[in-house]
Every structure is written in structure tokens, then in C-alpha cells.
């Protein structure tokens, strides 16, 4: 299958400068739309959304978020490349990291670098099914001793939703805390992003 698609600016950003921490998030609906990963249930909190949107798109400051994607580049979803072209079972082994590609090893290196060099970090796991945990995640976290690192908080989804919202986070480890308040959107944004309605 051959398919033309947008490069999303990756050639001039991620590929040339993988360690550039001042890289604004792409300006598209995936990140900035009302139904994007960051802005679920935010209709009553446009002020927080505006502040956060400016924060993740500011070229003069460290970008406070990164997404580590498992799906194939420019695919529609985990089971479909493009409309009419499904992803075979043999390739799904790579998404579960039962087998690895060089590009996936590079992604693990970038993730490890980020974890080791962050003063404070929240990891929000959008993919954490049992198969993935058993074949990769649990072993990886054990090797990098993530439980011993008090600067790192590992969060998981409560349900099938993709959103990083106060209604959809829980501790990855049952014995740990979320370290973020989840009662209200305001408290959640203050703890997770360090912003409130009064933030300039």
C-alpha cells in the first residue's frame, strides 16, 4: 500500500532535533480541538484551555508534554493503516513489544532519557492492557526502578477513553497515589500543569 499523507512537520523538528525541549505541540485538532486528548469536558473552562494551549505551543519555553506513540506513523488506528487496509496480526506483535523494531528501540531510549532527566514527571498511560504490561511495561519499569523515583508519578486510564482528564486518571500502581487532585477540573489543572485561571 502506498499513501500520501502530511509529514506533520516531523522532518524539520523531531527527526533533526530529537532532544530539543522547546518544541511546540502541533497545531491541529488532535491536540487543540474540543475533543482532543487534553480538553475533554472543558466547555466551562475555556480560560484554562486557552492558557494551556498557549503553554504547549510556546517556542520560547520548554514544552511540558510529550506523546509516545505505539501506532504506526499516520495510521488511522491500531488495527487499520488507512481506510480499506487492515494491519495484519503479524505486525501487532510489534505494537505489544513482543518483538521490536530499531525505531521502537530508539523510542524507548528517548522515553528513558526523558524519565531520567525530568525534575518532575507525570506518565499517563493510554495503552496499558495486560498483554502489553506483561511483555514490556512491567519489566521496563522494573529495570529503570521507577517506583524508587519519587519525582515520577505513573497514572493510568480509568476506562476506555483516551482523555487526560480529572475523570479518567488513577494510579498505575495500586499502592501509590495520583499526586493530583481529581475532584474538579481546576484542581486537576493546577496540580498537573501548574496553571489556574489566574495564571498569566
Coordinates of N, CA and C in Angstrom, one line a residue:
X1 N 0.8 -1.2 0.0 CA 0.0 0.0 0.0 C 0.9 1.2 0.0
X2 N 0.5 2.2 -0.8 CA 1.2 3.5 -0.8 C 0.2 4.6 -0.6
X3 N 0.6 5.5 0.3 CA -0.4 6.5 0.7 C 0.3 7.8 1.0
X4 N -0.1 8.9 0.3 CA 0.5 10.2 0.6 C -0.2 10.8 1.9
X5 N 0.6 11.4 2.8 CA 0.0 12.0 4.0 C 0.9 13.1 4.4
X6 N 0.3 13.9 5.3 CA 1.1 15.0 5.8 C 2.2 14.5 6.7
X7 N 3.4 15.2 6.6 CA 4.5 14.9 7.4 C 4.4 15.4 8.8
X8 N 3.4 16.2 9.1 CA 3.2 16.8 10.4 C 4.3 17.6 11.0
X9 N 5.2 18.0 10.1 CA 6.4 18.8 10.5 C 7.5 18.0 11.2
X10 N 7.4 16.7 11.2 CA 8.3 15.9 11.9 C 9.7 15.9 11.3
X11 N 9.8 16.1 10.0 CA 11.2 16.0 9.4 C 12.0 17.2 9.9
X12 N 11.4 18.3 10.1 CA 12.2 19.5 10.5 C 12.3 19.7 12.0
X13 N 11.6 18.9 12.8 CA 11.6 19.0 14.2 C 12.1 17.8 14.9
X14 N 11.3 16.8 15.0 CA 11.7 15.6 15.8 C 12.9 14.9 15.2
X15 N 12.9 14.7 13.9 CA 14.0 13.9 13.3 C 15.3 14.6 13.4
X16 N 15.3 15.9 13.2 CA 16.5 16.7 13.2 C 17.0 17.0 14.6
X17 N 16.1 17.3 15.5 CA 16.5 17.7 16.8 C 15.7 17.0 17.9
X18 N 16.0 15.7 18.1 CA 15.1 14.9 19.0 C 15.2 15.3 20.5
X19 N 16.3 16.0 20.8 CA 16.4 16.4 22.2 C 16.1 17.9 22.5
X20 N 15.5 18.5 21.5 CA 15.1 19.9 21.6 C 13.8 20.0 22.5
X21 N 14.0 20.6 23.7 CA 12.9 20.6 24.6 C 11.9 21.7 24.4
X22 N 12.3 22.7 23.5 CA 11.4 23.8 23.2 C 10.8 23.6 21.9
X23 N 10.0 22.5 21.8 CA 9.3 22.2 20.5 C 7.8 22.3 20.7
X24 N 7.1 23.3 20.1 CA 5.7 23.4 20.4 C 4.9 22.2 19.8
X25 N 3.8 21.9 20.5 CA 2.9 20.9 20.0 C 2.3 21.3 18.7
X26 N 2.1 20.3 17.8 CA 1.4 20.6 16.5 C 0.1 21.3 16.7
X27 N -0.2 22.2 15.9 CA -1.5 22.9 16.0 C -2.5 22.2 15.1
X28 N -3.2 21.2 15.7 CA -4.2 20.5 14.9 C -5.3 20.0 16.0
X29 N -6.4 19.5 15.5 CA -7.5 19.1 16.3 C -7.1 18.0 17.3
X30 N -6.1 17.2 16.9 CA -5.7 16.1 17.8 C -5.3 16.6 19.1
X31 N -4.6 17.7 19.1 CA -4.1 18.3 20.4 C -4.9 19.5 20.9
X32 N -5.5 20.3 20.0 CA -6.1 21.5 20.4 C -7.6 21.6 20.2
X33 N -8.2 20.6 19.6 CA -9.7 20.6 19.4 C -10.4 20.3 20.6
X34 N -11.7 20.6 20.6 CA -12.6 20.5 21.8 C -12.6 19.0 22.3
X35 N -12.4 18.1 21.3 CA -12.4 16.7 21.7 C -11.0 16.1 21.7
X36 N -10.0 16.9 21.9 CA -8.6 16.4 21.9 C -8.3 15.7 23.2
X37 N -7.1 15.1 23.3 CA -6.7 14.4 24.4 C -6.7 15.2 25.7
X38 N -6.4 16.5 25.6 CA -6.2 17.4 26.8 C -7.5 18.0 27.2
X39 N -8.5 18.2 26.4 CA -9.6 19.1 26.6 C -11.0 18.4 26.7
X40 N -11.0 17.3 27.3 CA -12.3 16.6 27.5 C -13.1 17.4 28.6
X41 N -14.4 17.6 28.4 CA -15.2 18.2 29.4 C -14.7 19.6 29.8
X42 N -14.3 20.4 28.8 CA -13.7 21.7 29.1 C -14.5 22.8 28.7
X43 N -15.8 22.6 28.3 CA -16.6 23.7 27.7 C -16.8 24.8 28.7
X44 N -16.8 24.5 30.0 CA -17.0 25.5 31.0 C -15.7 26.1 31.5
X45 N -14.6 25.7 30.9 CA -13.3 26.1 31.4 C -12.4 26.6 30.2
X46 N -13.0 27.4 29.4 CA -12.2 27.9 28.2 C -11.0 28.7 28.6
X47 N -11.0 29.4 29.8 CA -9.9 30.1 30.3 C -8.7 29.2 30.5
X48 N -8.9 28.1 31.1 CA -7.8 27.1 31.4 C -7.3 26.5 30.1
X49 N -8.3 26.2 29.2 CA -7.9 25.6 27.9 C -7.0 26.6 27.1
X50 N -7.3 27.9 27.1 CA -6.6 28.9 26.4 C -5.2 29.0 27.0
X51 N -5.1 29.0 28.3 CA -3.8 29.1 29.0 C -2.9 27.9 28.7
X52 N -3.5 26.8 28.7 CA -2.8 25.5 28.5 C -2.3 25.5 27.0
X53 N -3.2 25.8 26.1 CA -2.9 25.8 24.7 C -1.7 26.7 24.4
X54 N -1.6 27.9 25.0 CA -0.5 28.8 24.8 C 0.8 28.2 25.4
X55 N 0.6 27.5 26.5 CA 1.8 26.9 27.1 C 2.5 25.8 26.3
X56 N 1.7 25.0 25.7 CA 2.2 23.9 24.9 C 2.6 24.3 23.5
X57 N 2.3 25.5 23.1 CA 2.7 26.0 21.8 C 3.8 27.1 21.8
X58 N 4.3 27.4 23.0 CA 5.3 28.5 23.1 C 6.7 28.0 22.8
X59 N 7.2 28.6 21.7 CA 8.6 28.1 21.3 C 9.7 28.6 22.2
X60 N 9.4 29.6 23.1 CA 10.4 30.1 24.0 C 10.5 29.4 25.3
X61 N 9.7 28.4 25.5 CA 9.7 27.7 26.8 C 9.7 26.2 26.6
X62 N 10.2 25.5 27.6 CA 10.2 24.0 27.5 C 8.8 23.5 27.3
X63 N 8.6 22.7 26.3 CA 7.3 22.1 26.1 C 7.0 21.1 27.2
X64 N 5.9 21.2 27.9 CA 5.7 20.4 29.1 C 5.0 19.1 28.9
X65 N 5.0 18.6 27.7 CA 4.3 17.4 27.4 C 4.9 16.7 26.2
X66 N 4.9 15.4 26.2 CA 5.3 14.6 25.0 C 4.4 13.4 24.9
X67 N 4.1 13.0 23.7 CA 3.3 11.8 23.5 C 4.2 10.7 22.9
X68 N 4.2 9.5 23.5 CA 5.0 8.4 23.0 C 4.0 7.5 22.3
X69 N 4.0 7.5 21.0 CA 3.0 6.7 20.2 C 3.5 5.3 19.8
X70 N 2.6 4.4 19.9 CA 2.9 3.0 19.5 C 2.3 2.7 18.2
X71 N 1.3 3.4 17.7 CA 0.7 3.1 16.5 C 1.6 3.4 15.3
X72 N 1.4 2.8 14.2 CA 2.2 3.1 13.0 C 2.0 4.6 12.6
X73 N 3.1 5.2 12.1 CA 3.0 6.6 11.7 C 1.9 6.8 10.7
X74 N 1.0 7.8 11.0 CA -0.1 8.2 10.1 C -1.1 7.1 9.9
X75 N -1.2 6.2 10.8 CA -2.3 5.2 10.6 C -3.6 5.7 11.3
X76 N -4.7 5.2 10.9 CA -6.0 5.6 11.4 C -6.1 5.2 12.9
X77 N -5.8 3.9 13.1 CA -5.9 3.3 14.5 C -5.0 2.1 14.5
X78 N -5.1 1.4 15.6 CA -4.2 0.3 15.9 C -4.4 -0.9 14.9
X79 N -5.6 -1.0 14.4 CA -6.0 -2.1 13.5 C -6.1 -1.8 12.0
X80 N -6.0 -0.5 11.7 CA -6.2 0.0 10.3 C -5.1 1.0 9.9
X81 N -4.4 0.6 8.8 CA -3.4 1.6 8.2 C -4.2 2.8 7.7
X82 N -4.9 2.6 6.7 CA -5.8 3.6 6.1 C -7.1 2.9 5.7
X83 N -8.1 3.6 5.4 CA -9.4 3.0 5.1 C -9.3 1.9 4.0
X84 N -9.8 0.7 4.4 CA -9.7 -0.4 3.4 C -8.5 -1.3 3.6
X85 N -7.5 -0.8 4.4 CA -6.3 -1.6 4.6 C -6.1 -1.9 6.1
X86 N -6.3 -3.2 6.4 CA -6.1 -3.5 7.8 C -4.7 -3.9 8.2
X87 N -4.3 -3.8 9.4 CA -3.0 -4.2 9.9 C -3.0 -5.6 10.3
X88 N -2.1 -6.4 9.7 CA -2.0 -7.8 9.9 C -1.7 -8.2 11.4
X89 N -2.0 -9.4 11.8 CA -1.7 -9.9 13.1 C -0.2 -10.0 13.4
X90 N 0.5 -10.3 12.3 CA 2.0 -10.4 12.5 C 2.6 -9.1 12.9
X91 N 2.0 -8.0 12.5 CA 2.6 -6.7 12.9 C 2.2 -6.3 14.2
X92 N 1.1 -6.8 14.7 CA 0.6 -6.4 16.0 C 1.5 -6.8 17.2
X93 N 2.4 -7.8 16.9 CA 3.4 -8.2 17.9 C 4.3 -7.1 18.2
X94 N 4.5 -6.2 17.2 CA 5.4 -5.1 17.4 C 4.8 -4.0 18.3
X95 N 3.5 -3.8 18.1 CA 2.8 -2.8 19.0 C 2.8 -3.2 20.4
X96 N 2.7 -4.5 20.7 CA 2.8 -5.1 22.0 C 4.2 -5.2 22.6
X97 N 5.2 -4.9 21.7 CA 6.6 -5.0 22.0 C 7.0 -6.4 22.4
X98 N 6.3 -7.4 21.8 CA 6.7 -8.8 21.9 C 7.9 -9.0 21.1
X99 N 8.0 -8.2 20.0 CA 9.2 -8.1 19.1 C 9.4 -6.6 18.9
X100 N 10.6 -6.3 18.6 CA 10.9 -4.8 18.5 C 11.6 -4.5 17.1
X101 N 11.3 -3.3 16.7 CA 12.0 -2.7 15.5 C 13.0 -1.7 16.0
X102 N 14.0 -1.4 15.2 CA 15.0 -0.4 15.5 C 14.4 0.9 15.9
X103 N 13.3 1.3 15.2 CA 12.7 2.6 15.6 C 12.0 2.5 17.0
X104 N 11.6 1.4 17.4 CA 10.9 1.2 18.7 C 12.0 1.3 19.8
X105 N 13.2 0.7 19.5 CA 14.3 0.8 20.4 C 14.7 2.3 20.7
X106 N 14.7 3.0 19.6 CA 15.0 4.4 19.6 C 14.0 5.2 20.5
X107 N 12.7 4.8 20.3 CA 11.6 5.4 21.1 C 11.8 5.1 22.6
X108 N 12.2 3.9 22.9 CA 12.4 3.5 24.3 C 13.6 4.3 24.9
X109 N 14.6 4.5 24.1 CA 15.8 5.3 24.5 C 15.3 6.8 24.8
X110 N 14.5 7.3 23.9 CA 14.0 8.7 24.2 C 13.1 8.8 25.4
X111 N 12.3 7.8 25.6 CA 11.5 7.7 26.8 C 12.3 7.6 28.1
X112 N 13.3 6.8 28.1 CA 14.2 6.6 29.2 C 15.0 7.9 29.5
X113 N 15.5 8.6 28.5 CA 16.2 9.8 28.6 C 15.2 10.9 29.3
X114 N 14.0 10.9 28.8 CA 13.0 11.9 29.4 C 12.8 11.6 30.9
X115 N 12.6 10.3 31.2 CA 12.3 9.9 32.6 C 13.5 10.2 33.5
X116 N 14.7 9.9 33.0 CA 15.9 10.1 33.8 C 16.3 11.6 34.0
X117 N 15.9 12.5 33.1 CA 16.3 13.9 33.1 C 15.2 14.8 33.5
X118 N 14.1 14.3 33.9 CA 13.0 15.2 34.3 C 13.0 15.5 35.8
X119 N 12.9 16.7 36.2 CA 12.8 17.1 37.6 C 11.5 16.6 38.2
X120 N 10.4 16.7 37.4 CA 9.1 16.2 37.9 C 8.4 15.7 36.6
X121 N 7.8 14.5 36.7 CA 7.2 14.0 35.5 C 5.9 13.1 35.9
X122 N 4.8 13.4 35.2 CA 3.7 12.5 35.2 C 3.6 11.7 33.9
X123 N 3.6 10.4 34.1 CA 3.4 9.5 33.0 C 2.0 9.0 32.9
X124 N 1.3 9.4 31.8 CA -0.1 8.9 31.7 C -0.2 7.9 30.6
X125 N -0.6 6.7 31.0 CA -0.5 5.5 30.1 C -1.9 5.3 29.5
X126 N -1.9 5.6 28.2 CA -3.1 5.4 27.4 C -3.2 3.9 26.9
X127 N -2.1 3.2 26.9 CA -2.0 1.8 26.5 C -1.5 1.0 27.6
X128 N -2.3 0.3 28.3 CA -1.8 -0.5 29.5 C -2.5 -1.8 29.7
X129 N -2.9 -2.4 28.6 CA -3.6 -3.7 28.7 C -2.6 -4.7 29.3
X130 N -3.2 -5.8 29.8 CA -2.4 -6.8 30.5 C -1.3 -7.4 29.6
X131 N -1.6 -7.7 28.3 CA -0.6 -8.2 27.4 C 0.6 -7.3 27.3
X132 N 0.4 -6.0 27.1 CA 1.4 -5.0 26.9 C 2.2 -4.9 28.2
X133 N 1.5 -4.9 29.4 CA 2.2 -4.8 30.6 C 3.2 -6.0 30.8
X134 N 2.7 -7.2 30.6 CA 3.5 -8.4 30.8 C 4.7 -8.5 29.9
X135 N 4.5 -8.1 28.6 CA 5.6 -8.2 27.7 C 6.6 -7.1 27.7
X136 N 6.2 -5.9 28.2 CA 7.1 -4.8 28.1 C 7.1 -3.9 29.4
X137 N 6.0 -3.4 29.7 CA 5.9 -2.3 30.6 C 6.4 -2.6 32.0
X138 N 5.9 -3.7 32.6 CA 6.3 -4.0 33.9 C 7.8 -4.3 34.0
X139 N 8.4 -5.0 33.0 CA 9.8 -5.2 33.0 C 10.6 -3.9 32.8
X140 N 10.1 -3.1 32.0 CA 10.8 -1.8 31.7 C 10.8 -1.0 33.0
X141 N 9.7 -0.8 33.6 CA 9.6 0.0 34.9 C 10.5 -0.6 35.9
X142 N 10.6 -1.9 36.0 CA 11.5 -2.6 37.0 C 13.0 -2.2 36.7
X143 N 13.4 -2.3 35.4 CA 14.8 -2.0 35.1 C 15.1 -0.6 35.4
X144 N 14.3 0.4 35.1 CA 14.6 1.8 35.4 C 14.3 2.2 36.8
X145 N 13.7 1.2 37.6 CA 13.4 1.5 39.0 C 12.5 2.7 39.2
X146 N 11.4 2.6 38.5 CA 10.5 3.8 38.5 C 9.8 4.0 39.8
X147 N 9.6 2.9 40.6 CA 8.9 3.0 41.9 C 9.8 3.7 42.9
X148 N 11.1 3.6 42.7 CA 12.0 4.3 43.6 C 12.2 5.7 43.3
X149 N 11.7 6.2 42.2 CA 11.9 7.6 41.8 C 10.7 8.4 42.2
X150 N 10.9 9.2 43.3 CA 9.8 10.0 43.8 C 9.4 11.2 42.9
X151 N 10.2 11.5 41.9 CA 9.9 12.6 41.0 C 8.9 12.2 39.9
X152 N 8.7 10.9 39.8 CA 7.9 10.3 38.7 C 6.6 9.8 39.3
X153 N 5.5 10.2 38.7 CA 4.1 9.7 39.0 C 3.6 9.0 37.8
X154 N 3.2 7.7 38.0 CA 2.6 7.0 36.9 C 1.1 6.9 37.0
X155 N 0.4 7.4 36.0 CA -1.0 7.4 36.0 C -1.5 6.5 34.9
X156 N -2.7 6.0 35.1 CA -3.3 5.1 34.1 C -4.7 5.6 33.8
X157 N -5.3 5.1 32.8 CA -6.7 5.4 32.4 C -7.7 4.7 33.4
X158 N -8.8 5.3 33.7 CA -9.8 4.6 34.4 C -10.7 3.8 33.5
X159 N -10.8 4.2 32.3 CA -11.7 3.5 31.4 C -11.1 3.5 30.0
X160 N -12.0 3.2 29.0 CA -11.5 3.1 27.6 C -11.2 4.5 26.9
X161 N -11.6 5.6 27.6 CA -11.4 6.9 27.0 C -10.0 7.2 26.8
X162 N -9.6 8.0 25.8 CA -8.2 8.4 25.6 C -7.8 9.7 26.4
X163 N -8.8 10.3 27.0 CA -8.6 11.7 27.5 C -7.7 11.7 28.8
X164 N -6.9 12.7 28.9 CA -6.1 13.0 30.1 C -7.0 14.0 30.8
X165 N -7.9 13.6 31.7 CA -8.8 14.5 32.4 C -9.0 14.0 33.8
X166 N -9.5 14.9 34.6 CA -9.7 14.6 36.0 C -10.6 13.4 36.3
X167 N -11.5 13.1 35.3 CA -12.4 11.9 35.5 C -11.8 10.6 34.9
X168 N -10.6 10.7 34.4 CA -10.1 9.5 33.7 C -8.7 9.1 34.1
X169 N -8.3 9.5 35.3 CA -6.9 9.1 35.8 C -7.0 8.3 37.1
X170 N -6.1 7.4 37.3 CA -6.0 6.6 38.5 C -4.5 6.2 38.6
X171 N -4.0 5.9 39.8 CA -2.6 5.4 39.9 C -2.4 4.1 39.2
X172 N -1.3 4.0 38.5 CA -0.9 2.8 37.8 C -0.7 1.7 38.8
X173 N 0.1 2.1 39.9 CA 0.3 1.1 41.0 C -0.7 1.3 42.1
X174 N -1.4 0.3 42.5 CA -2.5 0.4 43.4 C -2.0 1.0 44.8
X175 N -0.7 0.7 45.1 CA -0.2 1.2 46.4 C 0.2 2.6 46.4
X176 N 0.2 3.3 45.2 CA 0.7 4.6 45.1 C -0.4 5.6 45.0
X177 N -0.1 6.9 45.0 CA -1.1 8.0 44.9 C -1.0 8.6 43.5
X178 N -2.1 9.3 43.2 CA -2.1 10.0 41.9 C -1.2 11.3 41.9
X179 N -1.1 11.9 43.1 CA -0.4 13.1 43.3 C -1.0 14.3 42.5
X180 N -2.2 14.1 42.1 CA -3.0 15.2 41.5 C -4.4 15.1 42.1
X181 N -5.0 16.3 42.3 CA -6.4 16.3 42.8 C -7.3 16.1 41.6
X182 N -8.3 15.3 41.8 CA -9.2 15.0 40.6 C -10.7 15.3 40.9
X183 N -11.0 16.0 42.0 CA -12.3 16.4 42.3 C -12.9 17.4 41.2
X184 N -12.1 18.3 40.8 CA -12.5 19.4 39.9 C -11.5 19.5 38.8
X185 N -11.9 20.1 37.7 CA -11.0 20.4 36.6 C -10.0 21.4 37.0
X186 N -10.4 22.4 37.8 CA -9.5 23.5 38.3 C -8.4 22.9 39.1
X187 N -8.7 22.0 40.1 CA -7.7 21.4 40.9 C -6.7 20.5 40.1
X188 N -7.3 19.8 39.1 CA -6.5 18.9 38.3 C -5.5 19.7 37.5
X189 N -5.9 20.7 36.8 CA -5.0 21.5 36.0 C -4.0 22.2 36.9
X190 N -4.3 22.6 38.1 CA -3.3 23.2 38.9 C -2.2 22.3 39.3
X191 N -2.6 21.0 39.7 CA -1.6 20.1 40.2 C -0.8 19.5 39.0
X192 N -1.5 19.2 37.9 CA -0.8 18.5 36.8 C 0.0 19.5 35.9
X193 N -0.6 20.7 35.6 CA 0.1 21.6 34.7 C 0.6 22.8 35.4
X194 N 0.3 23.0 36.7 CA 0.8 24.2 37.4 C 0.1 25.5 36.9
X195 N -1.1 25.4 36.4 CA -1.8 26.6 36.0 C -3.2 26.7 36.6
X196 N -3.7 27.9 36.7 CA -5.0 28.2 37.2 C -5.6 29.3 36.4
X197 N -6.8 29.7 36.6 CA -7.5 30.8 35.9 C -6.7 32.1 36.0
X198 N -5.9 32.2 37.1 CA -5.1 33.4 37.4 C -3.8 33.4 36.7
X199 N -3.4 32.3 36.1 CA -2.0 32.2 35.5 C -1.9 33.1 34.3
X200 N -0.8 33.8 34.3 CA -0.6 34.7 33.1 C 0.1 33.9 32.0

